Amino acid sequence: MKYSILILLCLVLSLSSCADKNNPNYQYFPDMYQSLAYETYQEATIFPNEQEAMLPVEGTIPRGWLPYNYKNNPEGYNLAKAELKNPLVYSEENLKKGQELFNIYCATCHGQKGDGQGWLVQQEKILGVPAYDDQGRAITEGSTYHVMYYGINTMGSYASQMSEKELWQVNHYVMKLKAELEGKPERAFETEKETKQDVENTVEEEVAITE
Amino acid sequence: MKKVILRPSLFALFFILFSISAYSQDAKVDSTATASAENTDTASSVVPGGDPAKGEKLFKSLCATCHKPYERFVGPALNGVVNKYNGDFEWLYAWIRNNQQLIKSGDSRAVAIYEEYNQTAMNTFPQLSNQDIDDILAYVEQPKPEPKVAVADNASAGGQAQGNQISTDLILAILSFVLLLLVVILYLVNKTLNRFAEVNGVKIKSEDERPKKPLWKAYAENGFLVLVTAVIFLLATAWFGYGYLMQVGVDQGYEPIQPIHYSHRIHAGDNKINCKYCHSSARVSKHSGIPSLNVCMNCHKQIAEVAPETQAKGKEEFNVDYNAEIAKLYEAVGWDKTTQSFTGESKPVKWVRIHNLPDLVYFNHSQHVTVGQIACQQCHGPVQEMEVMYQNAPLTMGWCINCHRTTNVKVKDNGYYTKIHEELSKKYNVEEFTVADMGGIECGKCHY
């Protein structure tokens, strides 16, 4: 009996040693396993760089999206800072979504309260993150959006991670945090109707399409 | 210090006293301060009245976004800036508080530096007082600290470690020698004793020498035992055979070598970066894509090297040079560390995809992550503890269906379910229902 157990053990060992964690396992008749169509992110030799994902032609506009018209330079920044306004309604729903997104994308550095004391800053991995009530920067709705869209200095662009609408939702939450840091009273929630009266803003339409 | 001491002026004496009191904690600062005092002949410390400790705090919260003291970053390296402008503090105050105004006023030095850095506008800091700026300047004007870790490695720790190694080696050698000696002695003693016994005619009793059946013969003659063994053997064969067949095509534990050693442990674990920060498309798309390199550069523009402890840990535990891995990222994205700019020569990183479903399955991340609110770890395992990513779940059909049978649909706050929830709960008198109840195990739902 002892011997049979030993033989079994050997068998198991020899079988299990076939498995190699660096390579995928054997497959049995993989009929419809590999895609004939081109799948997102895959590698394909016919494309430049063998990258399946190719850039759209510059200047084209997909449905439900409009280009952002401010340039990525100091003039564009100042212009956006002065005149760009948040087209979304300041509603509880938007603010809640904004908070959720803020905690994913921004709070790592800027801190959950927007005071520039995120976890990475506390660990001294990333330094020089200002608080939102920083007087020298004096952020506005427009400048915040501009910076999220393009990035500024060491901060990168977040336009690839969030849609325009989501950026504006975060924007609402950032402005709320700023008001909190400055000790200003909380802004009252608006309903759809109030803002629709003072529309006439191209950006407003843009978001309407996105929605 | 020498030069100053040689100068027999009262001024110098005053300076020594002053600098000692200001920088009593660091003698090296003292000497550079002296040197610059010599140069500019202002006969004061580089930054009189500046407190480097306070400056460090301010620097790290306000300036470190774009400046490093000893290296070029977005803006220039700041060490030596006071000498560069000949100690013209008024100009520095004006520049730091509102550089835009200074440039507009046509100040030649301001315009020159603005042009040199590709017209990158510096932030304005109207909130800083003269004292604050003095503190910051005092901090950046401190001479570059010796790299402590390297020094420790070379001099003290290195020497000690080597010494330790030699001594442990020595101890091991001595121990093994002693052991060898003992073995030899025992053997010799045994041999001598045997010889004595032989000479004295003492017969050493060997083991029982009864004639004995070999074990296998005894076993073969016992029919019952043979039967039991045969049954066990058959069962075991079936068990292992079935087990083998059931794991064909299952890639649980698949852990390929990636082109860049990316550590989820450091990013998602130590640094607590949210999963959706990089895998942002999991919220909205069928694919939870691998982040593009611009997401890497959101942070790694600033983080070119990992902390020394992290680097040491990487080398010891995982045999990885993390800094070299970051260099690989820079190469792929085309980032020139020295000029802090993109070269425009990029090439994609060929990550190896671990979680593969056959093409005949439709799986959508967003409806599980955003709608179903399922935690990432539930399917992908403790990713924040994985140094190298591996496949945690089997991703077999049974695994999917098991979960669909036991998970309740999140109907709360979802307008889509309001009506059906109302009606179903009335009809079947239940509050909760599983994905399977909603038709989540129908063929067409996943296989079209």
JSON list of C-alpha atoms in Angstrom, two decimals, chain B residues 72-75 116-118 334-343:
[
{"chain": "B", "resi": 72, "resn": "ARG", "atom": "CA", "xyz": [15.78, 71.05, -13.08]},
{"chain": "B", "resi": 73, "resn": "PHE", "atom": "CA", "xyz": [12.10, 70.17, -13.02]},
{"chain": "B", "resi": 74, "resn": "VAL", "atom": "CA", "xyz": [9.30, 72.12, -14.67]},
{"chain": "B", "resi": 75, "resn": "GLY", "atom": "CA", "xyz": [11.12, 75.19, -13.46]},
{"chain": "B", "resi": 116, "resn": "GLU", "atom": "CA", "xyz": [14.50, 80.39, -21.31]},
{"chain": "B", "resi": 117, "resn": "TYR", "atom": "CA", "xyz": [11.71, 78.19, -19.93]},
{"chain": "B", "resi": 118, "resn": "ASN", "atom": "CA", "xyz": [9.57, 78.25, -23.08]},
{"chain": "B", "resi": 334, "resn": "GLY", "atom": "CA", "xyz": [9.24, 59.35, -24.93]},
{"chain": "B", "resi": 335, "resn": "TRP", "atom": "CA", "xyz": [9.94, 61.47, -21.88]},
{"chain": "B", "resi": 336, "resn": "ASP", "atom": "CA", "xyz": [13.32, 63.08, -21.50]},
{"chain": "B", "resi": 337, "resn": "LYS", "atom": "CA", "xyz": [14.09, 63.34, -17.83]},
{"chain": "B", "resi": 338, "resn": "THR", "atom": "CA", "xyz": [16.90, 65.86, -18.15]},
{"chain": "B", "resi": 339, "resn": "THR", "atom": "CA", "xyz": [15.01, 68.44, -20.19]},
{"chain": "B", "resi": 340, "resn": "GLN", "atom": "CA", "xyz": [11.63, 67.49, -18.68]},
{"chain": "B", "resi": 341, "resn": "SER", "atom": "CA", "xyz": [10.00, 67.33, -22.07]},
{"chain": "B", "resi": 342, "resn": "PHE", "atom": "CA", "xyz": [8.50, 64.79, -24.44]},
{"chain": "B", "resi": 343, "resn": "THR", "atom": "CA", "xyz": [10.68, 63.74, -27.33]}
]
